Structure formats: C-alpha cells, structure tokens
Amino acid sequence: MKLSRFNGSHLGVVIGDEIADITKLIDADPAEWPPVSMTRLIAQFDDNKALIEKRLETTPRVKLSEARLETPVPWPNKVIAYPVNYHAHGREMQATYRAANQGFFLKPPSALSGASEPVLLPNVPGREVHHEAELAIIIGKKARSVKREDWADCVFGYACLLDMVVRGREERVFRKAYDTFCPVGPWIVTKDEIPNPHELNMKLWVNDELRQSANTRDLVLDIPGMIETASAVMTLYPGDIIATGTPEGVGPVTHGDIIKIDIDNIGVMSVDVKQSNDGYTEVFAEPYVPPIIKQK
Ligand code: MN
C-alpha cells in the first residue's frame, strides 16, 4: 500500500494515478496539532488495514497530478541518519570513517518537507548546498535492542529521502538542519510491497543530469545493522525515519533546479529548488568549497 499525506494533512492511499482519501474513514483530523494522524495510523495499521482495503472502492478520490503531496510523517519522534554509508561516497568525501564505526546523527523533524514543496536554499554566500539521495526506512513499532535477525518486525515501510546539507567543516547537524532540508516522499510504500530492500536501485538527477546511481546492496552498514545500532541506543517509535546514507555523486544545487530521485518499488519524487533570503548566519561567514574527489 502507498500511503500519502496531501492537500492539507489529508491521508490517502495512492492507487495508480489517483489518491483515495481515507481521512474520514480512519477518523483523522486534518486540523489537529501536532499533526500525528499518520503516526497513529502507522502505530495502529494492523487494526486499520482490513477496513481501508474493504472500503477503498467507495472512498472519494482526487487526481494524483492535482494533489499537493506533503511529507508523509510530519511529526516523528526522531529522524535518524547514517553518515558515510557507501564506500564510494566515503572516498569522494575523503572520509576515513564509515557508518559502521561512526554511528548515526539526527536531523530535526522540522527539516521535513514533501514532494510538492520546494527545497529552500539558505542565504549563505560562498557555500554550496548539496543533495544526498537516500532510502528512508519508516519504523512501524516501538522497539529497543532489536537483534539483527528481528529487524523486519519493526519496519513499516520505505520512502525516498533527500538529505540536504550546507557543505563545510561546522557541526554536521547544524549544516543539515535548515527547514526543507529533509524532503521525504512522494509517499510511504509498506514493506509488503518491497520484499527485498537490500537490492534496490536508486538514482538522482539534477534537471536532466544523472548525478547519483547506486544500489542498496552496496550499503556499508546494512538495513538490519542500522536498526540494530539505532535501537541499541534509543527506543524506536512508529513513524521514526531512518535516512540510510548516500552513495557517491553528491553535488551542488542552485535556484531553479529540479532534483529528481527514483528508487525501485517506491517511485519518483521531484522537488524544486528555490533561493531564500532567509537563513544567513555568521557561522557560515567563511567561504568553503568542498574538496570532492570524483569517482571513476
Ligand atoms: Mn546523508
């Protein structure tokens, strides 16, 4: 099932070129704050799935092409992110560590945005803002100290994710925390539709230029390992998001660009890039050009 959030916190199931609006069916309130309807749906999915499937035929629909797609889980407990989790990306960044011996960092949930929202470039002259194409894991169950072999039990589904970053030497979280620096979407695909997440092709284009192309089989710390590692430290909650790391080919985006990410079994998410006048900070006053070594 493809679950989306759209048109002002409505919840939907994507079917072909339409979205079935299940907001009323599951008693969700688009006006609620904090916006936790999707989190609740994920946590109670086993109880709701049969009802949704049974009533889907008679549920009102909108055209997907006319819907404004918002970030599927806008208020997760946390967004976990693994740095340098593909060897070739480690080489291009000249990083001596990998996710397997570094652990994770966190992105603020306020950085989340959706497929129909632009990435806003902060006003930081002399700096490059880079795209990082990543597979997102959406957690489905409360879990702590998950063993490798039990990883699948706590996964709800998957999505495309862009881990946007201001390149520099400053604190990583600071550089990755701007609003709209974590587009997720275009929807969540439940795990039953992705039998083998360990072998998914992932591609990213900026306009028509293919920048990143990789397969999740090349992850350094694999999906079971990421869940084992995160849950060794923290309780995972339904709706938590894990950004699994980016492959080689990261690079700058500028005003007017369109970033397109395509992951097998999930779909395509395209987001516009716009320059903002906001976001200036003295922390980024020194110019910085990342010394990236092109692979191959
Ligand atoms: Mn990343």
Short mmCIF file of C-alpha atoms and ligand atoms in Angstrom, two decimals:
data_model
loop_
_atom_site.label_atom_id
_atom_site.label_comp_id
_atom_site.label_asym_id
_atom_site.label_seq_id
_atom_site.Cartn_x
_atom_site.Cartn_y
_atom_site.Cartn_z
CA MET A 1 0.00 0.00 0.00
CA LYS A 2 1.20 3.51 -0.84
CA LEU A 3 0.24 5.91 1.96
CA SER A 4 0.38 9.63 1.36
CA ARG A 5 -0.32 12.87 3.15
CA PHE A 6 -1.75 15.53 0.87
CA ASN A 7 -3.82 18.71 0.41
CA GLY A 8 -3.50 19.99 3.97
CA SER A 9 -2.92 16.91 6.14
CA HIS A 10 -5.40 14.61 4.40
CA LEU A 11 -4.33 10.97 4.45
CA GLY A 12 -4.59 8.88 1.33
CA VAL A 13 -3.86 5.63 -0.44
CA VAL A 14 -2.26 6.06 -3.87
CA ILE A 15 -3.87 3.86 -6.50
CA GLY A 16 -2.50 4.34 -9.99
CA ASP A 17 -2.93 8.00 -10.92
CA GLU A 18 -5.37 8.72 -8.09
CA ILE A 19 -5.35 9.12 -4.31
CA ALA A 20 -8.19 7.62 -2.28
CA ASP A 21 -8.86 9.99 0.63
CA ILE A 22 -9.07 7.87 3.81
CA THR A 23 -9.10 10.84 6.21
CA LYS A 24 -12.74 10.35 7.28
CA LEU A 25 -12.57 6.58 7.10
CA ILE A 26 -9.92 6.43 9.83
CA ASP A 27 -11.28 9.40 11.79
CA ALA A 28 -8.26 11.61 11.16
CA ASP A 29 -8.49 15.35 11.73
CA PRO A 30 -6.52 17.44 9.19
CA ALA A 31 -6.66 20.45 11.54
CA GLU A 32 -5.11 18.68 14.53
CA TRP A 33 -1.90 19.94 16.09
CA PRO A 34 0.53 18.41 16.46
CA PRO A 35 -0.06 16.58 13.17
CA VAL A 36 0.20 12.97 14.27
CA SER A 37 -2.55 11.24 12.24
CA MET A 38 -0.05 9.35 10.08
CA THR A 39 2.00 8.39 13.13
CA ARG A 40 -1.17 7.00 14.72
CA LEU A 41 -2.18 5.21 11.51
CA ILE A 42 1.26 3.57 11.34
CA ALA A 43 1.09 2.53 15.00
CA GLN A 44 -2.42 1.08 14.53
CA PHE A 45 -2.05 -0.13 10.96
CA ASP A 46 -2.74 -3.79 11.70
CA ASP A 47 -6.14 -2.79 13.11
CA ASN A 48 -6.97 -0.42 10.23
CA LYS A 49 -5.66 -2.29 7.19
CA ALA A 50 -8.67 -4.54 6.63
CA LEU A 51 -11.11 -1.61 6.94
CA ILE A 52 -9.11 0.51 4.50
CA GLU A 53 -8.90 -2.32 1.94
CA LYS A 54 -12.59 -3.13 2.27
CA ARG A 55 -13.76 0.49 1.79
CA LEU A 56 -11.18 1.64 -0.76
CA GLU A 57 -13.52 1.20 -3.75
CA THR A 58 -16.07 3.68 -2.35
CA THR A 59 -13.60 6.17 -0.88
CA PRO A 60 -13.56 9.63 -2.57
CA ARG A 61 -10.60 10.16 -4.87
CA VAL A 62 -8.54 13.02 -6.23
CA LYS A 63 -6.16 13.01 -9.17
CA LEU A 64 -2.58 12.45 -8.09
CA SER A 65 -1.39 15.05 -10.62
CA GLU A 66 -3.56 17.69 -8.95
CA ALA A 67 -2.69 16.82 -5.34
CA ARG A 68 -0.18 18.70 -3.21
CA LEU A 69 1.98 15.96 -1.71
CA GLU A 70 3.18 16.70 1.81
CA THR A 71 5.75 14.90 3.91
CA PRO A 72 4.17 11.59 4.99
CA VAL A 73 5.21 11.71 8.67
CA PRO A 74 5.49 15.37 9.69
CA TRP A 75 5.90 14.87 13.45
CA PRO A 76 8.07 11.81 14.06
CA ASN A 77 9.80 11.27 17.37
CA LYS A 78 13.12 11.44 15.51
CA VAL A 79 14.89 11.34 12.16
CA ILE A 80 17.99 9.15 12.42
CA ALA A 81 20.66 9.48 9.72
CA TYR A 82 23.72 7.38 8.94
CA PRO A 83 26.75 9.26 7.59
CA VAL A 84 29.13 7.79 5.01
CA ASN A 85 27.32 4.52 4.44
CA TYR A 86 28.55 3.81 0.90
CA HIS A 87 32.30 3.31 0.38
CA ALA A 88 32.48 5.34 -2.85
CA HIS A 89 30.85 8.33 -1.12
CA GLY A 90 33.41 7.97 1.67
CA ARG A 91 36.18 8.09 -0.92
CA GLU A 92 34.77 11.16 -2.70
CA MET A 93 34.49 12.96 0.67
CA GLN A 94 37.93 11.71 1.77
CA ALA A 95 36.32 10.41 4.95
CA THR A 96 38.38 7.96 6.98
CA TYR A 97 35.33 6.59 8.83
CA ARG A 98 32.20 4.72 7.80
CA ALA A 99 28.71 4.48 9.34
CA ALA A 100 29.64 1.05 10.75
CA ASN A 101 32.24 2.58 13.09
CA GLN A 102 30.80 6.09 13.40
CA GLY A 103 27.16 5.59 14.38
CA PHE A 104 24.37 7.97 13.46
CA PHE A 105 23.38 11.61 13.79
CA LEU A 106 19.91 13.18 13.98
CA LYS A 107 18.09 15.59 11.69
CA PRO A 108 15.40 17.78 13.26
CA PRO A 109 11.85 16.75 12.30
CA SER A 110 11.23 20.43 11.47
CA ALA A 111 13.50 19.94 8.42
CA LEU A 112 10.96 17.54 6.87
CA SER A 113 9.14 18.59 3.71
CA GLY A 114 7.19 16.84 0.97
CA ALA A 115 7.33 16.16 -2.75
CA SER A 116 5.27 19.24 -3.67
CA GLU A 117 7.28 21.63 -1.53
CA PRO A 118 10.48 23.33 -2.73
CA VAL A 119 13.86 22.94 -1.09
CA LEU A 120 14.72 26.46 0.12
CA LEU A 121 18.39 27.37 -0.19
CA PRO A 122 19.53 29.49 2.74
CA ASN A 123 21.26 32.82 2.15
CA VAL A 124 24.81 31.57 2.77
CA PRO A 125 27.09 33.16 0.12
CA GLY A 126 30.31 31.26 -0.54
CA ARG A 127 28.73 27.94 0.41
CA GLU A 128 27.38 25.03 -1.64
CA VAL A 129 24.18 23.23 -0.71
CA HIS A 130 24.36 19.57 -1.77
CA HIS A 131 21.82 16.85 -2.46
CA GLU A 132 22.21 13.41 -0.89
CA ALA A 133 19.88 10.72 -2.32
CA GLU A 134 18.86 8.23 0.35
CA LEU A 135 16.46 5.38 1.01
CA ALA A 136 14.27 6.15 4.04
CA ILE A 137 13.14 3.42 6.42
CA ILE A 138 9.87 4.18 8.25
CA ILE A 139 9.67 2.45 11.64
CA GLY A 140 6.37 0.67 12.45
CA LYS A 141 6.70 -0.50 16.04
CA LYS A 142 8.04 0.62 19.38
CA ALA A 143 11.29 -1.29 19.76
CA ARG A 144 14.51 -1.32 21.76
CA SER A 145 17.60 -3.55 21.50
CA VAL A 146 16.42 -5.16 18.25
CA LYS A 147 18.55 -8.12 17.18
CA ARG A 148 19.77 -8.24 13.58
CA GLU A 149 17.55 -11.19 12.73
CA ASP A 150 14.44 -9.38 14.04
CA TRP A 151 14.95 -6.18 12.03
CA ALA A 152 11.95 -6.67 9.73
CA ASP A 153 9.42 -6.77 12.59
CA CYS A 154 9.85 -3.10 13.40
CA VAL A 155 9.85 -1.76 9.82
CA PHE A 156 6.63 -0.24 8.46
CA GLY A 157 7.77 0.83 5.01
CA TYR A 158 10.10 2.85 2.84
CA ALA A 159 10.28 6.20 1.03
CA CYS A 160 12.65 8.40 -0.96
CA LEU A 161 14.62 10.92 1.10
CA LEU A 162 16.89 13.87 0.30
CA ASP A 163 19.43 14.69 2.98
CA MET A 164 20.26 18.29 2.05
CA VAL A 165 23.40 19.84 3.52
CA VAL A 166 25.46 23.03 3.53
CA ARG A 167 29.00 21.77 2.88
CA GLY A 168 31.59 22.88 5.40
CA ARG A 169 33.52 21.83 8.47
CA GLU A 170 30.99 23.07 11.02
CA GLU A 171 28.83 20.79 13.17
CA ARG A 172 27.11 18.31 10.85
CA VAL A 173 23.66 18.65 12.42
CA PHE A 174 23.84 22.45 12.12
CA ARG A 175 24.63 22.19 8.41
CA LYS A 176 21.79 19.71 7.81
CA ALA A 177 19.07 21.28 9.94
CA TYR A 178 17.55 24.01 7.76
CA ASP A 179 13.81 23.88 7.10
CA THR A 180 13.11 21.86 3.91
CA PHE A 181 16.48 20.08 4.17
CA CYS A 182 14.78 16.69 4.52
CA PRO A 183 12.24 16.06 1.75
CA VAL A 184 10.58 12.63 2.21
CA GLY A 185 8.12 11.03 -0.18
CA PRO A 186 6.41 11.03 -2.50
CA TRP A 187 4.60 8.55 -0.18
CA ILE A 188 5.37 5.61 2.11
CA VAL A 189 5.37 2.18 0.48
CA THR A 190 4.50 -0.51 3.03
CA LYS A 191 7.10 -3.24 3.45
CA ASP A 192 4.94 -5.99 1.91
CA GLU A 193 5.41 -4.27 -1.48
CA ILE A 194 9.22 -4.24 -1.10
CA PRO A 195 10.22 -7.84 -0.44
CA ASN A 196 13.95 -7.15 -0.92
CA PRO A 197 15.01 -3.68 0.27
CA HIS A 198 18.63 -4.91 0.25
CA GLU A 199 18.78 -4.68 -3.54
CA LEU A 200 17.06 -1.51 -4.70
CA ASN A 201 18.37 0.73 -7.45
CA MET A 202 18.42 4.40 -6.52
CA LYS A 203 19.04 7.25 -8.93
CA LEU A 204 19.15 11.02 -8.60
CA TRP A 205 19.08 13.64 -11.33
CA VAL A 206 19.51 17.40 -11.14
CA ASN A 207 17.48 18.64 -14.09
CA ASP A 208 18.48 16.11 -16.81
CA GLU A 209 21.90 15.30 -15.39
CA LEU A 210 22.24 11.91 -13.68
CA ARG A 211 24.32 12.62 -10.57
CA GLN A 212 23.85 9.56 -8.34
CA SER A 213 23.20 5.93 -9.27
CA ALA A 214 23.64 3.11 -6.78
CA ASN A 215 22.10 0.00 -5.28
CA THR A 216 21.28 -0.61 -1.62
CA ARG A 217 23.33 -3.84 -1.79
CA ASP A 218 26.38 -1.54 -1.50
CA LEU A 219 25.39 -0.14 1.91
CA VAL A 220 28.31 -0.45 4.36
CA LEU A 221 26.06 -0.89 7.40
CA ASP A 222 23.05 -2.76 6.03
CA ILE A 223 19.40 -2.23 7.00
CA PRO A 224 19.37 -4.85 9.80
CA GLY A 225 22.61 -3.34 11.10
CA MET A 226 21.19 0.19 11.07
CA ILE A 227 18.13 -0.90 13.07
CA GLU A 228 20.25 -2.92 15.49
CA THR A 229 22.62 0.04 16.03
CA ALA A 230 19.93 2.72 16.45
CA SER A 231 17.80 0.58 18.76
CA ALA A 232 20.83 -0.32 20.90
CA VAL A 233 20.89 3.35 21.90
CA MET A 234 17.31 4.62 21.65
CA THR A 235 13.76 3.34 21.72
CA LEU A 236 12.40 3.42 18.18
CA TYR A 237 8.82 4.61 17.78
CA PRO A 238 6.23 4.21 15.00
CA GLY A 239 6.84 6.90 12.40
CA ASP A 240 10.54 7.30 13.17
CA ILE A 241 12.55 7.79 9.99
CA ILE A 242 16.00 6.40 9.23
CA ALA A 243 18.00 8.07 6.44
CA THR A 244 20.23 5.23 5.31
CA GLY A 245 23.10 7.22 3.76
CA THR A 246 24.00 8.49 0.33
CA PRO A 247 26.11 6.98 -2.45
CA GLU A 248 28.73 8.86 -4.46
CA GLY A 249 27.85 11.73 -6.76
CA VAL A 250 26.76 14.39 -4.28
CA GLY A 251 26.88 17.91 -5.66
CA PRO A 252 25.53 21.46 -5.52
CA VAL A 253 22.06 22.70 -6.45
CA THR A 254 21.01 26.25 -7.25
CA HIS A 255 17.82 28.27 -7.70
CA GLY A 256 15.60 26.87 -10.45
CA ASP A 257 17.00 23.31 -10.34
CA ILE A 258 14.73 20.28 -10.10
CA ILE A 259 16.01 17.36 -8.02
CA LYS A 260 14.53 14.00 -9.01
CA ILE A 261 15.06 10.83 -7.00
CA ASP A 262 13.84 7.41 -8.18
CA ILE A 263 14.03 4.26 -6.05
CA ASP A 264 12.85 0.80 -7.21
CA ASN A 265 9.41 -0.19 -5.87
CA ILE A 266 8.85 3.27 -4.37
CA GLY A 267 8.60 5.75 -7.24
CA VAL A 268 9.83 9.15 -8.27
CA MET A 269 9.96 12.26 -6.12
CA SER A 270 10.75 15.58 -7.84
CA VAL A 271 11.33 18.73 -5.85
CA ASP A 272 12.01 22.28 -6.98
CA VAL A 273 14.96 24.25 -5.61
CA LYS A 274 14.41 27.89 -4.69
CA GLN A 275 16.74 30.52 -3.27
CA SER A 276 15.58 32.05 0.01
CA ASN A 277 16.60 35.39 1.51
CA ASP A 278 16.47 33.82 4.97
CA GLY A 279 18.96 31.64 6.78
CA TYR A 280 22.03 33.85 6.93
CA THR A 281 24.29 33.15 9.90
CA GLU A 282 27.80 34.29 10.80
CA VAL A 283 28.68 30.64 11.36
CA PHE A 284 28.85 30.28 7.57
CA ALA A 285 30.67 33.58 7.01
CA GLU A 286 33.86 31.89 5.78
CA PRO A 287 33.59 30.60 2.20
CA TYR A 288 34.11 26.87 1.70
CA VAL A 289 34.46 24.81 -1.46
CA PRO A 290 34.20 21.09 -0.75
CA PRO A 291 37.25 19.10 -1.93
CA ILE A 292 35.27 16.29 -3.50
CA ILE A 293 37.20 13.66 -5.45
CA LYS A 294 35.15 12.50 -8.42
CA GLN A 295 34.81 8.70 -8.54
CA LYS A 296 35.64 6.73 -11.73
MN MN B 1 23.20 11.79 4.30
#
